[in-house]
mmCIF file of C-alpha atoms and ligand atoms in Angstrom:
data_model
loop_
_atom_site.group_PDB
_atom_site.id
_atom_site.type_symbol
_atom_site.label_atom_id
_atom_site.label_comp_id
_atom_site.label_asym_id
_atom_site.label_seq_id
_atom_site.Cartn_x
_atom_site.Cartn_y
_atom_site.Cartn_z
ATOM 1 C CA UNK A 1 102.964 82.774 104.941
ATOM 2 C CA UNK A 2 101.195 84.230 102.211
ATOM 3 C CA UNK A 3 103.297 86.637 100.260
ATOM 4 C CA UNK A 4 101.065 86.516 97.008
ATOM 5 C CA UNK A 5 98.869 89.679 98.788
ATOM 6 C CA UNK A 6 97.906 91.020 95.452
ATOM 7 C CA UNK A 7 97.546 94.903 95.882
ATOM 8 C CA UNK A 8 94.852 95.228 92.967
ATOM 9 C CA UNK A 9 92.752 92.962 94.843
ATOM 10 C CA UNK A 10 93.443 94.638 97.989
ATOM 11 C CA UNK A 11 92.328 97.678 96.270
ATOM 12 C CA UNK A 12 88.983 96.427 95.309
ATOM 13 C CA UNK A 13 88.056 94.418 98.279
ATOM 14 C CA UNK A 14 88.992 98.154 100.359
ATOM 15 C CA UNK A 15 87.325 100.417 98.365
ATOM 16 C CA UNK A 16 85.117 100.977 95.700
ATOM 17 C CA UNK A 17 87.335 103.370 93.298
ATOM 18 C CA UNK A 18 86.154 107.268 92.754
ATOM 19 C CA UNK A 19 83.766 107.055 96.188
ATOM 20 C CA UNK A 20 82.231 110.682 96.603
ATOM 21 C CA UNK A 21 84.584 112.668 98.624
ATOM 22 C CA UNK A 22 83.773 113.393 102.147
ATOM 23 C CA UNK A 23 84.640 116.562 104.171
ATOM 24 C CA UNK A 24 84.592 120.056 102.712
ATOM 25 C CA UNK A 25 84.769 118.779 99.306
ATOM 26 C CA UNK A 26 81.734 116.534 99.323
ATOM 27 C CA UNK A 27 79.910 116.825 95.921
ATOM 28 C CA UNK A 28 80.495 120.215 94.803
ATOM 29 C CA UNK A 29 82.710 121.566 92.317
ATOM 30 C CA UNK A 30 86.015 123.434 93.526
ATOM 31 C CA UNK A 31 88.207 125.988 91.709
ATOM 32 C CA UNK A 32 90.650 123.356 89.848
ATOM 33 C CA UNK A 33 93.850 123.019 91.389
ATOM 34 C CA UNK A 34 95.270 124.863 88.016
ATOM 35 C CA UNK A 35 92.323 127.597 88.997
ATOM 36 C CA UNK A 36 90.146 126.370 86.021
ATOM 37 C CA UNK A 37 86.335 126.115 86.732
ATOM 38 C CA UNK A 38 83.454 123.702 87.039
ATOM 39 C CA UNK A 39 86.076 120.457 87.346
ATOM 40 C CA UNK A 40 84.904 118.334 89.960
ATOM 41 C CA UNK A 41 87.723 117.051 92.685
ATOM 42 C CA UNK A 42 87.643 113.114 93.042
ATOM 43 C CA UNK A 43 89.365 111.263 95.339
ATOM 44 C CA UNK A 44 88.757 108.191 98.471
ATOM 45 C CA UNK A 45 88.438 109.385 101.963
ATOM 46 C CA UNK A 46 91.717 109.795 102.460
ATOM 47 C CA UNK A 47 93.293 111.107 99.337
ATOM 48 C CA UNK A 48 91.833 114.530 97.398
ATOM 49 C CA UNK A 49 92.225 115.126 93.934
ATOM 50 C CA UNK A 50 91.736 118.461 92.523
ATOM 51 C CA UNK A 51 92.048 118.295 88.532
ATOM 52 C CA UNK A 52 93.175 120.276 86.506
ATOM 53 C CA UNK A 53 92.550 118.519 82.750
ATOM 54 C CA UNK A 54 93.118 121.733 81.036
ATOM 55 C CA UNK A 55 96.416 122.396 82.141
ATOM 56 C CA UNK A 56 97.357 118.759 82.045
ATOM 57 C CA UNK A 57 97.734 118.339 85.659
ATOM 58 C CA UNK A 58 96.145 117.454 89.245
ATOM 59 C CA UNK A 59 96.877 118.089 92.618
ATOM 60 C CA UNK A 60 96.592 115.127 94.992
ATOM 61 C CA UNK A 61 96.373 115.829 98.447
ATOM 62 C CA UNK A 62 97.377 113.517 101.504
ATOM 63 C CA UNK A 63 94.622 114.047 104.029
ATOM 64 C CA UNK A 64 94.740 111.221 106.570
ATOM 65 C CA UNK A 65 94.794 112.783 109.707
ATOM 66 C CA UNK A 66 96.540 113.461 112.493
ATOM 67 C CA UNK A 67 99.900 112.750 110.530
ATOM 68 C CA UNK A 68 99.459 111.466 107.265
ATOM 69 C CA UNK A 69 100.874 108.100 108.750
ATOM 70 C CA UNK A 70 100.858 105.609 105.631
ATOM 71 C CA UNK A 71 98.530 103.112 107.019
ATOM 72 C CA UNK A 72 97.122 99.991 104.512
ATOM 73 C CA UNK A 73 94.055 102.020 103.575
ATOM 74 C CA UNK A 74 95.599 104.953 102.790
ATOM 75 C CA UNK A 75 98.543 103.508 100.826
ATOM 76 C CA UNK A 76 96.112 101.746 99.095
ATOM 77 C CA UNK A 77 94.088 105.057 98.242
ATOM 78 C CA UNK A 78 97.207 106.747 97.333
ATOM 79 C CA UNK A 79 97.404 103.801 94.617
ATOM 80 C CA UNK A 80 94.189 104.004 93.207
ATOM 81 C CA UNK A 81 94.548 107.777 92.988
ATOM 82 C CA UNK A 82 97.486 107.433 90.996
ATOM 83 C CA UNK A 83 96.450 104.642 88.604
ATOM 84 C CA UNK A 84 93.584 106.646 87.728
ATOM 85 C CA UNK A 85 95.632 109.750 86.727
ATOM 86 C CA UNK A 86 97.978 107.742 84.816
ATOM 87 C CA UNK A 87 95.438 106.036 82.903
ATOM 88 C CA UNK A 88 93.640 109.325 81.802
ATOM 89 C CA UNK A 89 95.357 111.140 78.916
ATOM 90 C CA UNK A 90 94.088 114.020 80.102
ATOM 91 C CA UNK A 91 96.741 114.254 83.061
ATOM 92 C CA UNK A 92 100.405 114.497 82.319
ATOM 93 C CA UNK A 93 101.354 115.187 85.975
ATOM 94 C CA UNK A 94 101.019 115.288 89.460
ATOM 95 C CA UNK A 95 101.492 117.710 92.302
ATOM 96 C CA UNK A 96 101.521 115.466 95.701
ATOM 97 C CA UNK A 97 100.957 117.945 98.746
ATOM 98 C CA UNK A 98 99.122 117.608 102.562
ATOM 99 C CA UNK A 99 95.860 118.527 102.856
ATOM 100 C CA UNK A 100 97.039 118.183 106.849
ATOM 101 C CA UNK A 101 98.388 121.462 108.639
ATOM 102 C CA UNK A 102 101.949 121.375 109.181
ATOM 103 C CA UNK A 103 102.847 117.471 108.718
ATOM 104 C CA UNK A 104 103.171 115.840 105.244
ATOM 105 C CA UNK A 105 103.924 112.554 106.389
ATOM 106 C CA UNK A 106 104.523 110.870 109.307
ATOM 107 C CA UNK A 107 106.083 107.901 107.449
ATOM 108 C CA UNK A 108 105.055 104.564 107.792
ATOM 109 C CA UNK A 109 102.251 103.849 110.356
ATOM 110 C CA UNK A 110 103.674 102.223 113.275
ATOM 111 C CA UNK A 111 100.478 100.643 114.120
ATOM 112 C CA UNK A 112 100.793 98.432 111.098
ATOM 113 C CA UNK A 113 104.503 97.425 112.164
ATOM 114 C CA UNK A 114 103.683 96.436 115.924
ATOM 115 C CA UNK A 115 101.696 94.054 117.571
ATOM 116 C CA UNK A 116 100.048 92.197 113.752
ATOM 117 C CA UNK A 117 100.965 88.575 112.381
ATOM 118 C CA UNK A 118 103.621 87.508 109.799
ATOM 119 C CA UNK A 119 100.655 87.427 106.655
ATOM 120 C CA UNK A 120 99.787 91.422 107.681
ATOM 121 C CA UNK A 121 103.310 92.831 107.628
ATOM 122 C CA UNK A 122 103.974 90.741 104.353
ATOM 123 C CA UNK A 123 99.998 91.876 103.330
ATOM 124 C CA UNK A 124 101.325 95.581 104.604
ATOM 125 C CA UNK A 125 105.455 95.774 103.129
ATOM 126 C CA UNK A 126 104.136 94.301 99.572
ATOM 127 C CA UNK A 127 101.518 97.817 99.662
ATOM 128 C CA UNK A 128 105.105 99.899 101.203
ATOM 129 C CA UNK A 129 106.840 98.231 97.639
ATOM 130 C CA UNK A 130 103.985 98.933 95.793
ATOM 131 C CA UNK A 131 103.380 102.471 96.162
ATOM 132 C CA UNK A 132 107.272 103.434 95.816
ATOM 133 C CA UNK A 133 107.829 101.103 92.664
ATOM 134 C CA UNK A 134 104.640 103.272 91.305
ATOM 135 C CA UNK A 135 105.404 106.575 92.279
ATOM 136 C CA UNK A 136 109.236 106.019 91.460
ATOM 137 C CA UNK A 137 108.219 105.057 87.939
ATOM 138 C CA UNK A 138 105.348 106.774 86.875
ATOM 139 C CA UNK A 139 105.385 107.821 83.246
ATOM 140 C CA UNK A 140 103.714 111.268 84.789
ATOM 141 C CA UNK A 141 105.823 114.092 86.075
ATOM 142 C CA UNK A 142 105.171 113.903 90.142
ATOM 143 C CA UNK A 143 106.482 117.287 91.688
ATOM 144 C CA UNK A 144 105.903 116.928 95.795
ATOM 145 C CA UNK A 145 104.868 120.046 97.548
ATOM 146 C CA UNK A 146 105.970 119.329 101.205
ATOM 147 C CA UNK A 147 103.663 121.951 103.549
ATOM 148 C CA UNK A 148 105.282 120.010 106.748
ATOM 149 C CA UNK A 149 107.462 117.421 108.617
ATOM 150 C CA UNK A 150 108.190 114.803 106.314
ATOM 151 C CA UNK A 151 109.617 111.260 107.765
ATOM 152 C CA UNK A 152 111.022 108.589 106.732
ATOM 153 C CA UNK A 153 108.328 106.554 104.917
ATOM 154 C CA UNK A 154 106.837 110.082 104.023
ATOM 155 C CA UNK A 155 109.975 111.372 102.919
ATOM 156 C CA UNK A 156 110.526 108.408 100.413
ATOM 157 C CA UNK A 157 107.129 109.405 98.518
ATOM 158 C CA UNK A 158 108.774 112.599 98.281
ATOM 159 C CA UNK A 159 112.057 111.473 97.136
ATOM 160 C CA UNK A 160 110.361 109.430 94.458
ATOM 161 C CA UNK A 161 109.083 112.287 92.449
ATOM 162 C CA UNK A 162 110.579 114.252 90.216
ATOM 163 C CA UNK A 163 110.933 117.199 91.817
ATOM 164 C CA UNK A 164 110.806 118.869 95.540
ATOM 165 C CA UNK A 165 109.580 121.632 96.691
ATOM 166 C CA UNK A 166 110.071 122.753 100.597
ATOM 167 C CA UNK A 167 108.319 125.084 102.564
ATOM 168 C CA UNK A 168 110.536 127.262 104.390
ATOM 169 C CA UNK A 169 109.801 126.793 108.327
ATOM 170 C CA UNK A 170 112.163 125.536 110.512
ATOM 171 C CA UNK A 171 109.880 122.755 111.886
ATOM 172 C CA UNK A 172 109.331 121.215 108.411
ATOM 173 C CA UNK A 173 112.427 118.580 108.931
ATOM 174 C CA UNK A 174 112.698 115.861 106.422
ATOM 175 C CA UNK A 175 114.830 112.882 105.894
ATOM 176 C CA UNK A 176 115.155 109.195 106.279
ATOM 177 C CA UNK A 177 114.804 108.355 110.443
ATOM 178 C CA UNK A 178 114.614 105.122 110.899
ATOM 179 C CA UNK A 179 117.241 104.535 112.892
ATOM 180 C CA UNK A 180 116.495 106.752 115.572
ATOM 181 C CA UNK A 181 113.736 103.886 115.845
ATOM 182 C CA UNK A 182 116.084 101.198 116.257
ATOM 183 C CA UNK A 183 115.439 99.915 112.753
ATOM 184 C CA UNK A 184 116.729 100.128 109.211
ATOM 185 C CA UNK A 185 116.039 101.959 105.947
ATOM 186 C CA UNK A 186 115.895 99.270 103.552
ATOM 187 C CA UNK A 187 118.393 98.963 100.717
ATOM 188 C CA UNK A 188 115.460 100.100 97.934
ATOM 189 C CA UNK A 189 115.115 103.695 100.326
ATOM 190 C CA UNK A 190 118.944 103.944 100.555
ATOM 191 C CA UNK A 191 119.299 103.576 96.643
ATOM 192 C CA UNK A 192 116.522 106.447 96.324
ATOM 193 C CA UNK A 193 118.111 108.780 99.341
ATOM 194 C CA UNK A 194 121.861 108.196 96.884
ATOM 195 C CA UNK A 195 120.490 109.186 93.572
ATOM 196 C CA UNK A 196 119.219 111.807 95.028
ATOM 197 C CA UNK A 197 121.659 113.006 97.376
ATOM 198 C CA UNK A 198 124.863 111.223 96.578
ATOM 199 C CA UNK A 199 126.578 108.357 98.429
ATOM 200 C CA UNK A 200 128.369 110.084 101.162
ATOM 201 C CA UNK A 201 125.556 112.528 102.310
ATOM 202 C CA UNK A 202 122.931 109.666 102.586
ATOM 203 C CA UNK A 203 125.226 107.330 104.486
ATOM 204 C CA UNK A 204 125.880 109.994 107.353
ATOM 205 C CA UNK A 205 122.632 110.554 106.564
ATOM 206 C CA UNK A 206 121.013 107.260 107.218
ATOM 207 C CA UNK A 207 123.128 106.434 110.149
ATOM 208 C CA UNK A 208 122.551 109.708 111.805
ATOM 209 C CA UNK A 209 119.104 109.422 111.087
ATOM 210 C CA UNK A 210 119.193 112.800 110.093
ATOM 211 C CA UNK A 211 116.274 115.412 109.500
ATOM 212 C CA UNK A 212 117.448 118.117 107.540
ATOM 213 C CA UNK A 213 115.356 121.777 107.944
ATOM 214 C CA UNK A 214 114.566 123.331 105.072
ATOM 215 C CA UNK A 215 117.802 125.551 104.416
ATOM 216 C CA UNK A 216 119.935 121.939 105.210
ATOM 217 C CA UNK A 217 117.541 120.046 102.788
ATOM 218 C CA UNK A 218 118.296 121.894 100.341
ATOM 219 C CA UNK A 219 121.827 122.894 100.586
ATOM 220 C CA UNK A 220 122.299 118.635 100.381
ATOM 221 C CA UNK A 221 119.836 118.328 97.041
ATOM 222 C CA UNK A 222 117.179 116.548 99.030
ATOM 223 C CA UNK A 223 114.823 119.423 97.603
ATOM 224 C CA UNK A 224 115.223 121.506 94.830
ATOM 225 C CA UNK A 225 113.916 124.523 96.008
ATOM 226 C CA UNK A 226 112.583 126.099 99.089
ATOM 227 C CA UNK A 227 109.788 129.174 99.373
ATOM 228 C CA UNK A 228 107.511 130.640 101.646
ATOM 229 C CA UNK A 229 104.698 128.199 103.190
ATOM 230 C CA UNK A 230 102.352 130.041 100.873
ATOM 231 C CA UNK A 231 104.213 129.556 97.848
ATOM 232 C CA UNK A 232 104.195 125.941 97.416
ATOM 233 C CA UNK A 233 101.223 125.299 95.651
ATOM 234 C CA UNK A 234 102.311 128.113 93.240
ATOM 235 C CA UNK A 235 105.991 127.310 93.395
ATOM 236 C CA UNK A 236 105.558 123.823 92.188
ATOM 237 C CA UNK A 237 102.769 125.234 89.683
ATOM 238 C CA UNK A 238 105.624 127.235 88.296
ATOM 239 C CA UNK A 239 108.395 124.412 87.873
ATOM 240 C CA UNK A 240 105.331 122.104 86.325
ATOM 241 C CA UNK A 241 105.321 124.197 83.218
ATOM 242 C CA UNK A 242 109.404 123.576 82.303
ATOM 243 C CA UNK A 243 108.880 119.862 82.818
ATOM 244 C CA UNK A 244 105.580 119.895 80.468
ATOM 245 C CA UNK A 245 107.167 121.538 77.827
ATOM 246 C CA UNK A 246 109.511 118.661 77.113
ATOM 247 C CA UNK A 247 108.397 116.363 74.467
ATOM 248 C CA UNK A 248 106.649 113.437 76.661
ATOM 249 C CA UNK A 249 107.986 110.440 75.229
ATOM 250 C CA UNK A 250 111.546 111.742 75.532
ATOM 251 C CA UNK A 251 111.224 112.773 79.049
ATOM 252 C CA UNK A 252 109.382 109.608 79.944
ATOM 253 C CA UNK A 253 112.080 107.291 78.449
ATOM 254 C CA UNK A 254 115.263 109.504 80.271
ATOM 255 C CA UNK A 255 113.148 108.946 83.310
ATOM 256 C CA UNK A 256 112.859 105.286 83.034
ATOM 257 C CA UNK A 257 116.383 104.950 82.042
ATOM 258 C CA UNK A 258 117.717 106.847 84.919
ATOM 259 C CA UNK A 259 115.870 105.211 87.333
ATOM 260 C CA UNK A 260 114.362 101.552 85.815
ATOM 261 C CA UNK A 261 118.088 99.838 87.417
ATOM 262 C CA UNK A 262 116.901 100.915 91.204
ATOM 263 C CA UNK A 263 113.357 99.447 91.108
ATOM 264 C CA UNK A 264 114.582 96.149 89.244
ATOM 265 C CA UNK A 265 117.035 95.846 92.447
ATOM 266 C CA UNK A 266 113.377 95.867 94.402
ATOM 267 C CA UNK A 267 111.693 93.781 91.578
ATOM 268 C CA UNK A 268 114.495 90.761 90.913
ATOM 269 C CA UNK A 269 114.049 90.400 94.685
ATOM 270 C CA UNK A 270 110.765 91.350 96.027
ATOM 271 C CA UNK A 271 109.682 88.396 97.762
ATOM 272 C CA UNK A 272 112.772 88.001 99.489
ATOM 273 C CA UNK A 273 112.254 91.505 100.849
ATOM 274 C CA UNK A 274 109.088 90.896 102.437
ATOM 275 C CA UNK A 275 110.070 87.971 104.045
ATOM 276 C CA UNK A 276 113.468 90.002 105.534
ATOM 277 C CA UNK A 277 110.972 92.789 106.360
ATOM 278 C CA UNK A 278 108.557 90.298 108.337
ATOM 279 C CA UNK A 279 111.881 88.084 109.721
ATOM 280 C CA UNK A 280 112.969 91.896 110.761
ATOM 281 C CA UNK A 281 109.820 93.266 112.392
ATOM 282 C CA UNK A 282 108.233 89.962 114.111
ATOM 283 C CA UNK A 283 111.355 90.256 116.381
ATOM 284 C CA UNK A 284 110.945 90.901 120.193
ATOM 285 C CA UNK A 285 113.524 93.578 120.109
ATOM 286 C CA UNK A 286 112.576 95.159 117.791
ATOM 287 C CA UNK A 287 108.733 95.627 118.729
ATOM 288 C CA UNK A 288 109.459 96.318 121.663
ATOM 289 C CA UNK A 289 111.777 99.287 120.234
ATOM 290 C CA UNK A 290 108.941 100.109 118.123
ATOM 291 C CA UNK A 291 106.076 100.266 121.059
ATOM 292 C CA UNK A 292 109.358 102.665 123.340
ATOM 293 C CA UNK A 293 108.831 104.681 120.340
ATOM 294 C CA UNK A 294 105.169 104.836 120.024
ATOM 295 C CA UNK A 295 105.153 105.290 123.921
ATOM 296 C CA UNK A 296 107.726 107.811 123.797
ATOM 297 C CA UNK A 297 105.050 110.017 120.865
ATOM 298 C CA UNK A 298 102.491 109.883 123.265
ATOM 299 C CA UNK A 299 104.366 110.709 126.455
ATOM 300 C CA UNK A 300 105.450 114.145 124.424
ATOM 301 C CA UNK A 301 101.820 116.110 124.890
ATOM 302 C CA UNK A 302 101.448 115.293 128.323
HETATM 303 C C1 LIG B 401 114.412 95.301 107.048
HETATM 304 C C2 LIG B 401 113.274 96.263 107.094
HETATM 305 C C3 LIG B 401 113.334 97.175 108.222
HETATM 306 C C4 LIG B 401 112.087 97.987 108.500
HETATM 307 C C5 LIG B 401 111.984 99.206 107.684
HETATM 308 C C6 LIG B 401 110.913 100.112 108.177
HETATM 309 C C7 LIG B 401 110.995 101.454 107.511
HETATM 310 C C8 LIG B 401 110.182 102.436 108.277
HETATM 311 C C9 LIG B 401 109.827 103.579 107.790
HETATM 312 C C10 LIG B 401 108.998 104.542 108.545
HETATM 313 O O1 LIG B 401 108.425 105.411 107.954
HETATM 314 S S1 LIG B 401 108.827 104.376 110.260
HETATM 315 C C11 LIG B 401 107.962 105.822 110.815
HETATM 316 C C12 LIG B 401 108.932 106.908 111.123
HETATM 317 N N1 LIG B 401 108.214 108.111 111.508
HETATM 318 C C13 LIG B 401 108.587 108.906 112.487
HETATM 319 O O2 LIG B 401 109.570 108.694 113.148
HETATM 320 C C14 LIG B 401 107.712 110.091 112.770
HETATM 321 C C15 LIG B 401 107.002 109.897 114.069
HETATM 322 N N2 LIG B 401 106.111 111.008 114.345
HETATM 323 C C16 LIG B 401 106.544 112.207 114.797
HETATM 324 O O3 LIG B 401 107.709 112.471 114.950
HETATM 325 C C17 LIG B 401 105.474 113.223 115.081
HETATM 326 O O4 LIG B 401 104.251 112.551 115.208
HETATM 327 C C18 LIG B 401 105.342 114.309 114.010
HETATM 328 C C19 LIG B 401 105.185 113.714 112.626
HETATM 329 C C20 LIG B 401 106.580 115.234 114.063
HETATM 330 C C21 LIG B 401 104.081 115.152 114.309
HETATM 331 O O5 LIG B 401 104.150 115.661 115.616
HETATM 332 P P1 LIG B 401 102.824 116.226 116.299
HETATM 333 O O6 LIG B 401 103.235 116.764 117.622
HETATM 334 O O7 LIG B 401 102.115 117.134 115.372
HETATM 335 O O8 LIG B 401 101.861 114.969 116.454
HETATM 336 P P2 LIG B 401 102.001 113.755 117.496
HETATM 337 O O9 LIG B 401 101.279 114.141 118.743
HETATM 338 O O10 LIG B 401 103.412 113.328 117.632
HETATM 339 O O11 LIG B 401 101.227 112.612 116.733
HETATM 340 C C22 LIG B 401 99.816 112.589 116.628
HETATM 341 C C23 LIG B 401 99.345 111.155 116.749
HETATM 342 O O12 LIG B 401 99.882 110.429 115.645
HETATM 343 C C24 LIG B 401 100.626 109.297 116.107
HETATM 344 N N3 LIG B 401 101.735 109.049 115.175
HETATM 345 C C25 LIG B 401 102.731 109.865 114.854
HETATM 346 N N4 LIG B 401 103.519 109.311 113.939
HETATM 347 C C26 LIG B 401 103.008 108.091 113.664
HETATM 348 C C27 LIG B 401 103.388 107.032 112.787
HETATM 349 N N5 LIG B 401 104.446 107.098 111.980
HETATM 350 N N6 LIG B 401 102.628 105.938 112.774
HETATM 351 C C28 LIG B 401 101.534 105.829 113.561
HETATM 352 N N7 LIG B 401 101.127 106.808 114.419
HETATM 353 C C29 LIG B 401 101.863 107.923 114.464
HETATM 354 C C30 LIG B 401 101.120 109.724 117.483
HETATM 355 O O13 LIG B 401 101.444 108.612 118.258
HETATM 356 C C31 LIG B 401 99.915 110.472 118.004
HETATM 357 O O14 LIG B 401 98.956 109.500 118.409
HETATM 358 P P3 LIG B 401 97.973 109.781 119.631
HETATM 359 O O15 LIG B 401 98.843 110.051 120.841
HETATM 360 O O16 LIG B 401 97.166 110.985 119.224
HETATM 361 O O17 LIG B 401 97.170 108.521 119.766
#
């Protein structure tokens, strides 16, 4: 099985980086996400990025409809996206929102977990690794903006930034599901749901599958605020400015020490992970749990 999937290559053989963006914001220049003028939004089909270099910041925006479900391509975007901030000194942080009504993220696609070979899940969990090990550590200050449901997968991106802020509607559940799937939150999501949440809170948590609403989310520190739906943008605008005033090299290092002992758990034993993950998802029972599920999604709307 070939575990050496290297996501840089995967990157370049998906997409060539900075295409124009289609949609709305298709070559023309947008208010900045900071409300600055004449910056032009970048981004890859599925991923928008509205700049702000002035005010040090940019607001990228998960828009891969229906549900924001993190297929390859779109993890993959989510990548590039990031790298590119990161490597421009222009950009100190990052607001992650949905540019999808109502839903931040489905979580992992399902479609990439059922019905593929052994090299694609290994091709498709090294991607899963990828993005969290990036977003967990970036040197940048990622605040998430969650405008909707947030699920498992989805609600790990979230739990890897810095800070959360919920919109306050009843429907906009988060937490870590999986095992309302019939499968298992990996030990690398558990050790994010602890530090944020604390040990006995994320194991009810995780066994439960729980999705907490927004006044439960918060009361358990899985976000660290909640507003009204229209006050996320500016609600995690406001909070950016506190963490921005901190001397960058200090925060950066207190970030990496407080969170560099998680990811080495994932990066002493990476390949051994995939190879659980694909061992864990080939089986019959559990794709067959995973199609119930998929069946079950479909069977809601009619
Ligand atoms: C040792 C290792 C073990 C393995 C570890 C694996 C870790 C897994 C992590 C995960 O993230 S698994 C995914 C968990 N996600 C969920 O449980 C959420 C499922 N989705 C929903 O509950 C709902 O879709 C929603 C997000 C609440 C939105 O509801 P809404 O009514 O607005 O839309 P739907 O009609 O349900 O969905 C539209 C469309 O999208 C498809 N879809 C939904 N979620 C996913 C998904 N995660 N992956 C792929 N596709 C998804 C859904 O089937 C619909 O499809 P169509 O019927 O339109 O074809």
């Amino acid at each position: 099985m070939a575990l050496a999937v290297g996501i840089r290559g995967l990157t370049r053989s998906l997409l060539r980086p900075w295409v124009r963006v289609p949609g709305p914001a298709r070559g023309r220049t947008e208010p900045a996400a900071g409300g600055g003028d004449g910056v032009r939004c970048f981004g890859s089909p599925r991923v928008l990025v509205e700049p702000d270099p002035a005010a040090g910041f940019a607001v990228m925006k998960m828009r891969n409809p229906p549900v924001n479900s993190l297929s390859l391509e779109f993890l993959t975007e989510l990548l590039i996206s990031l790298e590119k901030l990161e490597s421009d000194k222009a950009f100190h942080a990052i607001i992650l929102t949905s540019d999808c009504p109502g839903i931040f993220s489905a979580g992992l696609d399902l479609m990439e977990m059922c019905g593929r070979d052994p090299t694609h899940y290994a091709e498709y969990w090294k991607a899963v690794q990828e993005l969290w090990l990036r977003f967990y550590l970036s040197h940048l200050v990622v605040i998430s903006a969650i405008n909707g449901v947030n699920a498992a997968g989805g609600c790990l991106l979230a739990l890897s930034c810095d800070y959360r802020v919920l919109a306050d509607n009843p429907k906009y559940a988060m937490g870590l599901n999986e095992t309302l799937l019939g499968i298992i939150a990996p030990f690398w999501f558990k050790d994010t749901l602890v530090n944020t949440v604390g040990h006995r809170t994320a194991e009810r948590a995780l066994q439960l599958g729980l999705l907490f609403p927004p006044a439960e989310a918060l009361q358990v520190g899985m976000v660290d605020k909640v507003v009204p739906e229209d006050q996320v943008l500016s609600a995690a605008r406001s909070e950016l400015a506190q963490w921005l005033a901190i001397p960058g090299h200090a925060r950066q290092l207190t970030k990496s020490l407080m969170r560099k002992p998680t990811a080495d758990r994932l990066l002493k034993e990476r390949d051994a992970d995939i190879q659980n993950f694909v061992r864990f998802i080939s089986r019959d029972a559990i794709q067959k749990a995973l199609r119930v599920y998929l069946e079950k999604l479909k069977q809601k709307k009619t």
